[in-house]
Coordinates of C-alpha atoms in Angstrom, one line a residue:
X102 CA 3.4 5.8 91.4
X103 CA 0.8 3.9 89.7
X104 CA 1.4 3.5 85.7
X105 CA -1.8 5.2 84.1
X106 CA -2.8 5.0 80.8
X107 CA -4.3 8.7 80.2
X108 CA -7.5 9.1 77.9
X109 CA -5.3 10.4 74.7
X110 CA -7.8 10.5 72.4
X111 CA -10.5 12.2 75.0
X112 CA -10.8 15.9 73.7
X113 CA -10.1 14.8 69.9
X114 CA -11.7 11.7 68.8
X115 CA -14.4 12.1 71.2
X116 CA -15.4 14.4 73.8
X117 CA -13.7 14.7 77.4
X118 CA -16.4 16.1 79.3
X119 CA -17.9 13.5 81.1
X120 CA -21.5 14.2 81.0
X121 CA -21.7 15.2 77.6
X122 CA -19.8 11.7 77.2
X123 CA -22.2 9.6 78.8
X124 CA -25.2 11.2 77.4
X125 CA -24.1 10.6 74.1
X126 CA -23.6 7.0 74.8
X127 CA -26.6 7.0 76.6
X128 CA -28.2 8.2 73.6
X129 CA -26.8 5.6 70.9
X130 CA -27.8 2.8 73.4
X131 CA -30.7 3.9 73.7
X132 CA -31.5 4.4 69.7
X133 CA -29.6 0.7 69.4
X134 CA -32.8 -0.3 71.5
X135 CA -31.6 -4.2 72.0
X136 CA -31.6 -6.5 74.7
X137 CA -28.7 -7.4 77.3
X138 CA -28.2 -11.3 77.2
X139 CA -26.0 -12.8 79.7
X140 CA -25.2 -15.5 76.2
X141 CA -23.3 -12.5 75.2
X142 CA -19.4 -13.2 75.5
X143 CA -17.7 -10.8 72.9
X144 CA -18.2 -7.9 70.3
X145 CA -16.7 -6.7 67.8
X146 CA -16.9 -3.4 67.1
X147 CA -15.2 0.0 65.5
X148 CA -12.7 2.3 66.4
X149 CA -13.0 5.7 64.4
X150 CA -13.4 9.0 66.4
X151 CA -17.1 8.9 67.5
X152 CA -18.5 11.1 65.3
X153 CA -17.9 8.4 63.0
X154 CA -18.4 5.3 64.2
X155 CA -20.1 5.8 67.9
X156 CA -23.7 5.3 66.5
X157 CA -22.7 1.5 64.2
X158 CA -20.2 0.6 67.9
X159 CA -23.9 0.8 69.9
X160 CA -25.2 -2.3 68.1
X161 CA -22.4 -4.1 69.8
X162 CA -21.8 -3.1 73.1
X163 CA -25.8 -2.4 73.7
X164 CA -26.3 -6.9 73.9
X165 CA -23.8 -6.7 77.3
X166 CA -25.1 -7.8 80.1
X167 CA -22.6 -6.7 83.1
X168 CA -24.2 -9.0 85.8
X169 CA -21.7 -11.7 85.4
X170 CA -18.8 -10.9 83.7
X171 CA -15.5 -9.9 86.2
X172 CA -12.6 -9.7 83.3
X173 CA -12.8 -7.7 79.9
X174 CA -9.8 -9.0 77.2
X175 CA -9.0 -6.3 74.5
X176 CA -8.0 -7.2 71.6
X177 CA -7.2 -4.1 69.4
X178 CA -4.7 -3.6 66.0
X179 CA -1.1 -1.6 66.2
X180 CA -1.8 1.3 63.9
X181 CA 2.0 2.8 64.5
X182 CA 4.0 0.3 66.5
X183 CA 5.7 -2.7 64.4
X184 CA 5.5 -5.9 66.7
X185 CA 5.2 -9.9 64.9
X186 CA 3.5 -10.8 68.4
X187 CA 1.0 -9.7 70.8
X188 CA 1.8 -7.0 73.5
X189 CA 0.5 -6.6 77.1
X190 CA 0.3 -2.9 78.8
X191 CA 2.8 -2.0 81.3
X192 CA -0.2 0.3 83.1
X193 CA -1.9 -0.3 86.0
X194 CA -5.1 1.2 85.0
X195 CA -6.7 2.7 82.0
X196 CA -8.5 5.9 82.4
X197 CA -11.5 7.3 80.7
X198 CA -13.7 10.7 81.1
X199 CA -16.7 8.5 82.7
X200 CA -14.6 6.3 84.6
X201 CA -11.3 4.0 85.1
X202 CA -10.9 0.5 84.7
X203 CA -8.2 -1.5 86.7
X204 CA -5.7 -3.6 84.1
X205 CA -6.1 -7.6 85.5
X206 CA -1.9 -7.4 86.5
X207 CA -2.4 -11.5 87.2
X208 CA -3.9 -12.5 84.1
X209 CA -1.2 -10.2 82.6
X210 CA 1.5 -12.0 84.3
X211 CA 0.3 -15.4 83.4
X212 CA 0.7 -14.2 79.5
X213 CA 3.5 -13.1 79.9
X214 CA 4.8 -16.0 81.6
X215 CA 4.0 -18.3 78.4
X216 CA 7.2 -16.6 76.4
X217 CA 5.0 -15.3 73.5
X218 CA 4.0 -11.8 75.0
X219 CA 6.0 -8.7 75.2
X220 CA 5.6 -5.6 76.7
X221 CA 4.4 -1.9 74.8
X222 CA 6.0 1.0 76.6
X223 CA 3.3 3.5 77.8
X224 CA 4.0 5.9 75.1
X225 CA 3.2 3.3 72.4
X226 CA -0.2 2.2 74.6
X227 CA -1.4 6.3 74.3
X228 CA -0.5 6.6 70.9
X229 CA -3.1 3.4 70.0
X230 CA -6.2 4.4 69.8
X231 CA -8.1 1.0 68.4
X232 CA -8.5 -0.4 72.3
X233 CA -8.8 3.0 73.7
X234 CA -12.5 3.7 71.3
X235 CA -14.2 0.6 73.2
X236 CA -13.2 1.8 76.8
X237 CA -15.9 4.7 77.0
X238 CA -18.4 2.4 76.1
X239 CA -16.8 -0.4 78.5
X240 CA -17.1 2.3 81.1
X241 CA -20.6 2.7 80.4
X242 CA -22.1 -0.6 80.5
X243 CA -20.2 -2.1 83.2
X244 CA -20.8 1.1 85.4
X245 CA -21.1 -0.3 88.8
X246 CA -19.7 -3.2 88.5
X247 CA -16.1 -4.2 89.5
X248 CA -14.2 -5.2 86.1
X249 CA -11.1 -5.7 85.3
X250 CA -9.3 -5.4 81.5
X251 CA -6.7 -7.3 80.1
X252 CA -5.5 -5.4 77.2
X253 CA -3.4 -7.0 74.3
X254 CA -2.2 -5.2 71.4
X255 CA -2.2 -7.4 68.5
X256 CA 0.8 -7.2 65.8
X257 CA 1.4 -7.9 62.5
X258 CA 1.0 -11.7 63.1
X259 CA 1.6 -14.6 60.8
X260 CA -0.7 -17.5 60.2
X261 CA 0.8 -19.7 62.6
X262 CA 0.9 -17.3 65.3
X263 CA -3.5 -15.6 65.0
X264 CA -3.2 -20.0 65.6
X265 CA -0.8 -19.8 68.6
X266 CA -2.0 -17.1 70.4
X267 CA -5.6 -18.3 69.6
X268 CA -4.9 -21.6 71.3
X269 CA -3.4 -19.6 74.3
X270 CA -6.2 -17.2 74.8
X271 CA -8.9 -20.3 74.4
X272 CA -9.0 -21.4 77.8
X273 CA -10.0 -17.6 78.6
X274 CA -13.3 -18.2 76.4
X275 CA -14.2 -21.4 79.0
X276 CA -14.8 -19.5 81.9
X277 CA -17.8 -17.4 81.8
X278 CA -16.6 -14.5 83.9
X279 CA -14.3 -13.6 81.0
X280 CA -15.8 -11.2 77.8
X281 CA -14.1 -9.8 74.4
X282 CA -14.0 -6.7 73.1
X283 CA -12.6 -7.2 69.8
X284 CA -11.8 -3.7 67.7
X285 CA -11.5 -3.1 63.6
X286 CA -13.2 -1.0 61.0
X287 CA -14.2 -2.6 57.8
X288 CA -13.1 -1.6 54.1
X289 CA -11.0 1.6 53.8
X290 CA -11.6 2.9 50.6
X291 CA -9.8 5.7 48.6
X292 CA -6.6 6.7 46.9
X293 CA -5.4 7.5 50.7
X294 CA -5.9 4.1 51.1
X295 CA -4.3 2.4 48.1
X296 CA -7.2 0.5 48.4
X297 CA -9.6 1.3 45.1
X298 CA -11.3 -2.1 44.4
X299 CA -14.3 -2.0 42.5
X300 CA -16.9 -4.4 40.8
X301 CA -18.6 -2.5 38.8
X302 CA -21.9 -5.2 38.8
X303 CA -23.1 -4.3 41.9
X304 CA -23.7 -0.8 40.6
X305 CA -22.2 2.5 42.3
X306 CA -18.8 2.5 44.2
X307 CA -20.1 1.9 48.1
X308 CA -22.7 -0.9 47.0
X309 CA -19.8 -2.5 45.6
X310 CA -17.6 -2.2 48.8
X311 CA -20.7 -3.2 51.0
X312 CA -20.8 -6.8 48.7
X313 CA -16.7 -7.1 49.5
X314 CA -17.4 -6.0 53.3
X315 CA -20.6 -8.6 53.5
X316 CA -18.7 -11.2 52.2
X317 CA -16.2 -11.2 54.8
X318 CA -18.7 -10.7 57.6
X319 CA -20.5 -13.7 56.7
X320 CA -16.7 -15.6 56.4
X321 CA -16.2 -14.2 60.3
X322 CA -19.8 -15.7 61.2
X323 CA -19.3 -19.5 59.9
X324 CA -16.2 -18.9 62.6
X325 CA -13.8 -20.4 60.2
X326 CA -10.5 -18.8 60.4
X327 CA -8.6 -20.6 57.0
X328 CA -11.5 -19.2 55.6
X329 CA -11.4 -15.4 56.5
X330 CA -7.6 -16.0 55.9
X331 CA -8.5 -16.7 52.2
X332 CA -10.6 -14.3 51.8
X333 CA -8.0 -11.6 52.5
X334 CA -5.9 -12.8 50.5
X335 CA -8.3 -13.2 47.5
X336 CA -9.9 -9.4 48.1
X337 CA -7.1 -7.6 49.9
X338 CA -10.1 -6.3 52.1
X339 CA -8.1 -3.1 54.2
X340 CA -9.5 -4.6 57.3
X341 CA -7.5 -3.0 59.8
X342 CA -8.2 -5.5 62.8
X343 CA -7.9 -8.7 60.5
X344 CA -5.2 -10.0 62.8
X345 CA -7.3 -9.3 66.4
X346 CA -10.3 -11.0 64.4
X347 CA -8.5 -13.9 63.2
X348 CA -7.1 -14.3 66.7
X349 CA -10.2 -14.7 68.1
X350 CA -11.9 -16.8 65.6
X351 CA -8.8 -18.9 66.3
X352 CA -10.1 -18.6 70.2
X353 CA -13.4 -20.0 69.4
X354 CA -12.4 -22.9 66.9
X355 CA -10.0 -23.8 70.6
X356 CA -12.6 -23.8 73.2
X357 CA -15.1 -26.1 74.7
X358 CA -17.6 -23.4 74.5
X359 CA -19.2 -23.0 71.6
X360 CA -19.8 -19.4 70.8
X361 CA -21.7 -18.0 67.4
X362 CA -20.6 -14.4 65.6
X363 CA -23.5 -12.4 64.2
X364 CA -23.1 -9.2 63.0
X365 CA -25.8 -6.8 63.7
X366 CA -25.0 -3.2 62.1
X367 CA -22.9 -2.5 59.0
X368 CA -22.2 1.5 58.3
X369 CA -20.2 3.9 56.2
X370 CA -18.4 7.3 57.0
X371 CA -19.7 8.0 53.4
X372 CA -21.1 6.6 50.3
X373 CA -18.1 6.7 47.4
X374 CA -19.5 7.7 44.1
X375 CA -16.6 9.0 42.1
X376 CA -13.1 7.1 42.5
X377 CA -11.5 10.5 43.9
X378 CA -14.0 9.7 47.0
X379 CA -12.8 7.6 50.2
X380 CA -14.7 6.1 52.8
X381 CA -13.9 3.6 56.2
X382 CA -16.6 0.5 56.7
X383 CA -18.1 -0.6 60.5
X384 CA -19.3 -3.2 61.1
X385 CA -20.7 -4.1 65.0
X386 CA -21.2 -8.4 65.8
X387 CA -21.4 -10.1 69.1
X388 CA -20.1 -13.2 69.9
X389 CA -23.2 -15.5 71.8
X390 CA -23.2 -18.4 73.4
X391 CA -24.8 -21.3 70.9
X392 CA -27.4 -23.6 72.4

């Protein structure tokens, strides 16, 4: 019997019938209006329910081009499960309402063959939602196309290893077939978040977490990893994929080809007036080949 990855979060964070799926999708691509370039390599992009977030996650996967890419690497956060490294699915395919994709089992084994991977039982894979909110979109643009996805669940990681693994998973960025899907919202803002930061000079409560949240998206597009390092630790930013981002600036700084980050849509659930308020941040970027 073939390990499957079921849809957990079909049903609750967005719908599981499939039509009403994929003309919803449809529907934010559409409204997102851009252009597929085959420069395109990576996004990153959200992970709230879709309610939320599936409108800002458009701006990112609406650049792919499908015509050319074979592989798909995932890099999502571990909301629930406590690992210091980077873990590799033990399922053979991940399932969505609009389609499944295949899990690459030899790029998988070649990870795992470097000593720093481990494994995440199937329960902890269906629990995670962060990689599972980019695969209906995934679905979608690459509809037709035979893809495969190499999903890695990124732990709480030290500086030295968002370096390691970066300089592991660079040689991925060289070949042309491969693209990144990188997931994590921006500020999360509240008393439920013990996050509360607020300059006052920038006027009401969300303008002031929209200066925080720029400032770190223009860190992530000079590419410089020290740097967005820094500025976590200066701002305390709750960016919950800060370790998948890092990992993948570290990617970039390791390859030969030279790929540029530009965000394209920044959103809130809601705009925080009164400090009993809370909101989450998305931000949507691709990742484009420079010159």
């Amino acid at each position: 019997m073939d390990k499957i990855r079921k849809a957990s979060h079909a049903g609750s964070w967005y719908t599981d019938n499939p039509q009403e799926l994929a003309e919803q999708l449809d529907g934010w691509l559409r409204a997102a209006g851009l252009a597929k370039s085959s420069d395109v390599r990576g996004v990153i992009a959200p992970h709230a329910g879709y309610s939320y977030s599936g409108h800002a996650a458009a701006y990112a996967f609406g650049n792919i081009d499908p015509t050319n890419i074979s592989r798909i690497f995932l890099l999502g956060p571990s909301h629930h499960y406590y690992t210091p490294k980077c873990a590799l699915s033990r399922a053979r395919v991940y399932k969505t309402p609009i389609g499944d994709l295949p899990i690459d089992e030899e790029v998988n084994d070649e990870l795992k063959a470097t000593g720093h991977f481990e494994y995440m039982d199937l329960r902890v894979d269906e629990a995670e939602h962060s990689m599972e909110m980019h695969l209906p979109y995934l679905a979608k643009v690459f509809q037709g196309y035979p893809v495969k996805i190499v999903p890695i669940l990124v732990g709480a990681l030290s500086a030295e290893s968002e370096a390691l693994y970066g300089r592991l998973l660079a040689k991925y960025v060289d070949d042309s077939k491969n693209f990144f899907s990188v997931s994590s919202d921006f500020c999360h803002w509240g008393s439920r978040f013990n996050y509360m930061h607020y300059d006052k000079s920038h006027g009401a409560i969300y303008k002031s977490i929209e200066v925080l949240d720029k400032m770190g998206m223009d860190i992530i597009e000079t590419g410089d990893p020290d740097a967005f390092k820094q500025y976590l630790s200066e701002t305390d930013n709750t960016i919950c994929g800060r370790h998948p981002i890092s990992v993948f600036l570290h990617m970039l700084k390791n390859s030969s080809t030279k790929i540029k980050i530009r965000f394209l849509r920044y959103e809130q659930s809601s705009q925080c007036k009164s400090m009993r308020d809370s909101s989450v941040s998305y931000a949507s970027a691709v990742g484009k080949v420079d010159g």
